[in-house]
Short mmCIF file of C-alpha atoms in Angstrom, two decimals:
data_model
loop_
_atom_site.label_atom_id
_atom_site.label_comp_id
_atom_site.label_asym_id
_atom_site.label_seq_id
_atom_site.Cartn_x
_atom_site.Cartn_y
_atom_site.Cartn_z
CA UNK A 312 152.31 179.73 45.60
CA UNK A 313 149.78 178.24 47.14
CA UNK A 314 149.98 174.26 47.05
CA UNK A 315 147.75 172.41 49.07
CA UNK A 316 145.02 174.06 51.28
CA UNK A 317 142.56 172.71 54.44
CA UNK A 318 139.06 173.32 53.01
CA UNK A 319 136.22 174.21 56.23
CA UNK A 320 134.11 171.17 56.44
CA UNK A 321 130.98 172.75 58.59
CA UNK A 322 128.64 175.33 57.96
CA UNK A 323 130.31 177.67 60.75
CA UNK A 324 133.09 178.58 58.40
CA UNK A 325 130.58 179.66 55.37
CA UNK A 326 128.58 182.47 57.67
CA UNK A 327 128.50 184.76 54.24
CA UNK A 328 125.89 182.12 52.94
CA UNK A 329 122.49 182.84 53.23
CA UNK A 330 120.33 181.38 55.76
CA UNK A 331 118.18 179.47 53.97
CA UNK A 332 121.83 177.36 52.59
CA UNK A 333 123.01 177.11 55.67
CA UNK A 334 119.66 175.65 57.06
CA UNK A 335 119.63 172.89 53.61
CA UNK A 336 123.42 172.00 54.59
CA UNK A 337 122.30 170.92 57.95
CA UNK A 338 118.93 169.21 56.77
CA UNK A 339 120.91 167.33 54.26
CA UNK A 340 123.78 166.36 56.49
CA UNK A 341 127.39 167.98 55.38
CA UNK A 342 129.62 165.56 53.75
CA UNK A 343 133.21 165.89 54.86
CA UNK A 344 136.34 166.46 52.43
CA UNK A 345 139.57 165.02 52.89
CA UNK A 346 141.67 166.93 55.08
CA UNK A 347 143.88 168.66 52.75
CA UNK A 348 143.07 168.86 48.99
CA UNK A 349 146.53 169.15 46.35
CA UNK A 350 146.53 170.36 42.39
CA UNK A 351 144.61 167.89 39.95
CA UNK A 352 142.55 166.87 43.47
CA UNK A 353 138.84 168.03 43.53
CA UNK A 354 137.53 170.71 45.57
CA UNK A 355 133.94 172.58 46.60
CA UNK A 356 134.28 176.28 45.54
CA UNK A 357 131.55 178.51 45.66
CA UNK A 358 130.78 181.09 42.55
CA UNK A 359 127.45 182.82 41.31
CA UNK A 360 125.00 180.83 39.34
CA UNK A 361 121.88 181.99 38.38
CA UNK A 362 121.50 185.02 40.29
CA UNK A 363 123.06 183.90 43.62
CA UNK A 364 126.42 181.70 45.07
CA UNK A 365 126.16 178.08 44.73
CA UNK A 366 128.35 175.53 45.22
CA UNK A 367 130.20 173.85 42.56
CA UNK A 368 133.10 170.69 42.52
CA UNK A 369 136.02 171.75 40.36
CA UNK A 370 139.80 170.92 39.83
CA UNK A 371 142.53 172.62 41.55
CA UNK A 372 144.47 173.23 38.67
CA UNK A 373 143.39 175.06 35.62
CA UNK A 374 142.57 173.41 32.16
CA UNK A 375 142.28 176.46 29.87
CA UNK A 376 139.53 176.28 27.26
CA UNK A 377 141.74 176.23 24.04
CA UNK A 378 144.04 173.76 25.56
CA UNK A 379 144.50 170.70 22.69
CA UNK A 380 140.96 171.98 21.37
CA UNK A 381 142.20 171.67 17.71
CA UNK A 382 143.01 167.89 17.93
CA UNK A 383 139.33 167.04 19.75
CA UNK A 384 140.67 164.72 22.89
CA UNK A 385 139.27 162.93 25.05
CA UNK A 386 139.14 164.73 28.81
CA UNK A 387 141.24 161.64 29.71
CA UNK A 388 143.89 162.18 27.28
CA UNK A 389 143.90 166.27 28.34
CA UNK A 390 144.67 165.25 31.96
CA UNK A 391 147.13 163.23 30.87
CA UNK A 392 149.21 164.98 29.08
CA UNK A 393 148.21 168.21 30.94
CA UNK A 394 150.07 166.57 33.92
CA UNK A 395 152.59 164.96 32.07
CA UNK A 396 156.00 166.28 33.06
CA UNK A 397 157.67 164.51 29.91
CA UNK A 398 160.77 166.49 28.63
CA UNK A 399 159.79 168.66 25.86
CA UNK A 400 156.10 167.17 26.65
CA UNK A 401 153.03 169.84 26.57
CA UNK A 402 152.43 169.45 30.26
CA UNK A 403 151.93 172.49 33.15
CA UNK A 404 150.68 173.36 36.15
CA UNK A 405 148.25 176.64 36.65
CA UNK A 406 146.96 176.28 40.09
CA UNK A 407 148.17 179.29 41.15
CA UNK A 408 147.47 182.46 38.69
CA UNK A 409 150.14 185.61 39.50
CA UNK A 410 147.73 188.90 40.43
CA UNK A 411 150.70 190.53 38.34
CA UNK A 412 150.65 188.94 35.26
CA UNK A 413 146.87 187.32 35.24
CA UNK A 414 145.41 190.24 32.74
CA UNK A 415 148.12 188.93 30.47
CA UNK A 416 149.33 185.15 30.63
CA UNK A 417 146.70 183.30 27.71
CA UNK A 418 145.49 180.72 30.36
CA UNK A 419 143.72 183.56 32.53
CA UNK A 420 143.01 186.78 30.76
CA UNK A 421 139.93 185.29 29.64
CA UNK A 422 138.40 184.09 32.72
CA UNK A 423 139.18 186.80 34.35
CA UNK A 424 138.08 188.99 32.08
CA UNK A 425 134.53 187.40 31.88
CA UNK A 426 134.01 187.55 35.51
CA UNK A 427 134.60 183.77 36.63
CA UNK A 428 135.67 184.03 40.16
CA UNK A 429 135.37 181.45 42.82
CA UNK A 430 136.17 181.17 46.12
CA UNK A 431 137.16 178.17 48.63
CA UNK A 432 136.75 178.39 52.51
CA UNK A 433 139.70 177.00 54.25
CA UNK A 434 141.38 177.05 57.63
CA UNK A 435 144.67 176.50 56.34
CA UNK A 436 147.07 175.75 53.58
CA UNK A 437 150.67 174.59 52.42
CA UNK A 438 153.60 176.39 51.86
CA UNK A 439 157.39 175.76 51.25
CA UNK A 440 160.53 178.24 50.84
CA UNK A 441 161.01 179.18 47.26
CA UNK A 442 163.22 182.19 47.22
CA UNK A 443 166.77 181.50 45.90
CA UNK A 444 168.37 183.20 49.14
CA UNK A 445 166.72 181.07 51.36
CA UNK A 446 169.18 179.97 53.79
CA UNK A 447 170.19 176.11 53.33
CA UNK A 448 168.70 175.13 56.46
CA UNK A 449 165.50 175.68 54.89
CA UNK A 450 165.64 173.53 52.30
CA UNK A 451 162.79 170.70 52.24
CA UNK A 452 161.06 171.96 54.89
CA UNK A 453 157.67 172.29 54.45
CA UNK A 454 154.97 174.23 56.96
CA UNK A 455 151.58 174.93 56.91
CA UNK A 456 150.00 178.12 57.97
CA UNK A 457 146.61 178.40 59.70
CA UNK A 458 143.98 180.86 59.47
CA UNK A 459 142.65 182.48 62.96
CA UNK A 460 139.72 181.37 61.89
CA UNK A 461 137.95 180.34 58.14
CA UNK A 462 138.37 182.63 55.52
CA UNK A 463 137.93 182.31 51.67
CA UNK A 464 141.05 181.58 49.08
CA UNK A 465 139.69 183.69 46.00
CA UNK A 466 140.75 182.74 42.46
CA UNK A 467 139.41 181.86 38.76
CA UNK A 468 137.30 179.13 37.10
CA UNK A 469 137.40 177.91 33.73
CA UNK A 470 135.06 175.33 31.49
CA UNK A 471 136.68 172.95 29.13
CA UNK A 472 134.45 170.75 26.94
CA UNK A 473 135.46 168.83 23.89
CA UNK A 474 132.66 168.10 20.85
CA UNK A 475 132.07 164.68 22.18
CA UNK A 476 130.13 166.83 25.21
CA UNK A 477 132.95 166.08 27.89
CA UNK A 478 133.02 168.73 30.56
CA UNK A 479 135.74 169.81 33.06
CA UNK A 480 135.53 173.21 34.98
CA UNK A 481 138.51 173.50 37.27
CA UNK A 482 140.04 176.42 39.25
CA UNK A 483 143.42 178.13 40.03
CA UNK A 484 143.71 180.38 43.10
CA UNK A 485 144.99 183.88 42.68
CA UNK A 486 148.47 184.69 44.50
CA UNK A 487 150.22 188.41 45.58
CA UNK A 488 153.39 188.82 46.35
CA UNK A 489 153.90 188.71 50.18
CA UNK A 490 156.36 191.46 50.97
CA UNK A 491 154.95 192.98 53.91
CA UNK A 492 154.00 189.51 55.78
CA UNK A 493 156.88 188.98 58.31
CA UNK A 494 155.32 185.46 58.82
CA UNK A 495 155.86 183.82 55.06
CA UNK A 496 158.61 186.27 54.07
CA UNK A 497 160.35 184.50 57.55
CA UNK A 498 160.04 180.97 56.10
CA UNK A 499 161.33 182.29 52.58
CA UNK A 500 158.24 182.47 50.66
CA UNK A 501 157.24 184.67 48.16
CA UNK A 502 154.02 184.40 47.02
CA UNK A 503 150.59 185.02 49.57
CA UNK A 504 147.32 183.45 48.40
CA UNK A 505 144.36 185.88 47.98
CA UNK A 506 142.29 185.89 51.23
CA UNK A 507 139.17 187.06 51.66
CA UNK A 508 136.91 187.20 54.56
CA UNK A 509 133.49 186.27 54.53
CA UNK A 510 131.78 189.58 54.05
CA UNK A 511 133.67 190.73 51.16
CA UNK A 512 132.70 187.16 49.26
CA UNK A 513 129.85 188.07 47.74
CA UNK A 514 130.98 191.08 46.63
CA UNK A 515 134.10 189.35 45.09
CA UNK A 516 131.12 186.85 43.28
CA UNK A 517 128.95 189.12 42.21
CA UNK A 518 128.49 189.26 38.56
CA UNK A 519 128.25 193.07 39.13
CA UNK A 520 131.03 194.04 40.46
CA UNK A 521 133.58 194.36 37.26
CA UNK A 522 137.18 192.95 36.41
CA UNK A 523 138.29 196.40 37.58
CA UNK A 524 136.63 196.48 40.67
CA UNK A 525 137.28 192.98 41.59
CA UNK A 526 140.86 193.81 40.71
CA UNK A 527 141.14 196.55 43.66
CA UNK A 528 140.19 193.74 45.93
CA UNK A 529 143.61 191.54 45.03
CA UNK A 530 145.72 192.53 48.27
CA UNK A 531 148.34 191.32 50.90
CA UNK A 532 146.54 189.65 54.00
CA UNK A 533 148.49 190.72 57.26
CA UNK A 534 150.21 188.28 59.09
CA UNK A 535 149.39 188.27 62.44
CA UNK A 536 145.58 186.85 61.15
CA UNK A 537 147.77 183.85 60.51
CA UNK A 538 149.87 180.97 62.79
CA UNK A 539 152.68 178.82 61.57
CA UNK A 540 153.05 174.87 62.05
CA UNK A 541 155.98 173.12 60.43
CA UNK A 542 155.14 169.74 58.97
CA UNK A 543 157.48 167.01 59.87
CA UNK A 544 157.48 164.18 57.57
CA UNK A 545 157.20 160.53 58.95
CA UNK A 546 160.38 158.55 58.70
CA UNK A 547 160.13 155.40 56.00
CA UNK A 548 159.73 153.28 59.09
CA UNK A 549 157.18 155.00 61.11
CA UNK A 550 153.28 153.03 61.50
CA UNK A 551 151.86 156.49 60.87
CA UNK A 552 153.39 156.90 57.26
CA UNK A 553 149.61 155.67 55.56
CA UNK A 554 148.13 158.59 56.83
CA UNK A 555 150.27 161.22 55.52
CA UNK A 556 148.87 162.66 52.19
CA UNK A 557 152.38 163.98 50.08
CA UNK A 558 150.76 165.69 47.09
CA UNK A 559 150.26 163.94 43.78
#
């Protein structure tokens, strides 16, 4: 699972893009993102439009296309009770889409299927234990693990739109299983995020290249590309607690 991640705020960690972006990002000025970005927050991901990668904002956190379609809600109402956590409410999370099951589950066969992958440069991102024989001692603790240097999180996009012409295109990130990384099977955590580095991004984007091929592509990323930091969480009395950012 991949739950909050450090999106690259410079040009430097988007070298795949061509030149000519690169050289509008700095005539234009780049416009920072907060520091960390967590589900239902928006994001910049980068896709193919139009013959070429573009930038896009989405939602971390997947909205499938049929999702309340029948009833014709408002994109207000669809948030809502997409987030809802109600008992025996319709509410879910899909920010994270299983390689294993993702030609299956209903939410993600489609988009996959049609091609709509994105990617998001980052330098880092979230994790906490999640594997039921993880030692007590690791229980709430929470770390984040950083990148060598930027690389892409690669996952699916998806367009809702009601008839009333409201539009929401969000995002999930794709996740492997991470036996085989010392590093995130050593804080009791199952699931990798797909990583890609910059010169296999437009590859990954490329219209051409099919479900199948992209498919070949969904892999472990070794370990010793990564570094671990555990986050300590303020105490209730400490000056600092209005700059930490829990997740929504």
């Amino acid at each position: 699972m991949c739950y909050s991640f450090t999106p690259v705020r410079t040009p430097d960690g988007i070298l795949w893009l061509p030149k000519k972006v690169v050289d509008q990002y700095e005539k234009d000025g780049w416009v920072e993102r907060a520091d960390e970005v967590f589900p239902r927050g928006p994001a910049e991901v980068w896709r193919w439009i139009k013959g070429g990668v573009q930038s896009s904002e989405m939602v971390f956190d997947m909205v499938p296309r049929f999702y309340l379609k029948a009833g014709n809600p408002s994109l207000d109402e669809v948030l809502k009770r997409k987030r809802s956590k109600k008992k025996g409410g319709d509410g879910f999370d899909s920010y994270n889409a299983r390689s294993e099951s993702i030609l299956e589950k209903a939410t993600f066969r489609a988009p996959w299927a049609e091609g709509k992958r994105m990617v998001v440069p980052v330098s880092a991102w979230r994790e906490r234990p999640n594997m039921e024989e993880a030692p007590p001692e690791f229980k709430g603790r929470e770390f984040r693990i950083h990148l060598s240097d930027p690389k892409n999180l690669a996952g699916i996009w998806e367009r809702w739109e009601n008839k009333q012409g409201e539009i929401l295109e969000s995002f999930a990130i794709i996740t492997v299983d991470s036996l085989g990384n010392d590093m995130l099977r050593g804080i009791w955590h199952e699931r990798c995020p797909l990583i890609l580095d910059h010169r296999q991004v437009e590859e990954w984007l490329d219209p051409k290249t099919s479900p199948e091929q992209a498919f070949k592509m969904i892999r472990p990323y070794p370990s010793d590309e990564m570094k671990l930091e555990e986050i300590i969480r303020p105490r209730p009395d400490d000056p600092q607690l209005s700059l930490f950012a829990p997740p929504a």
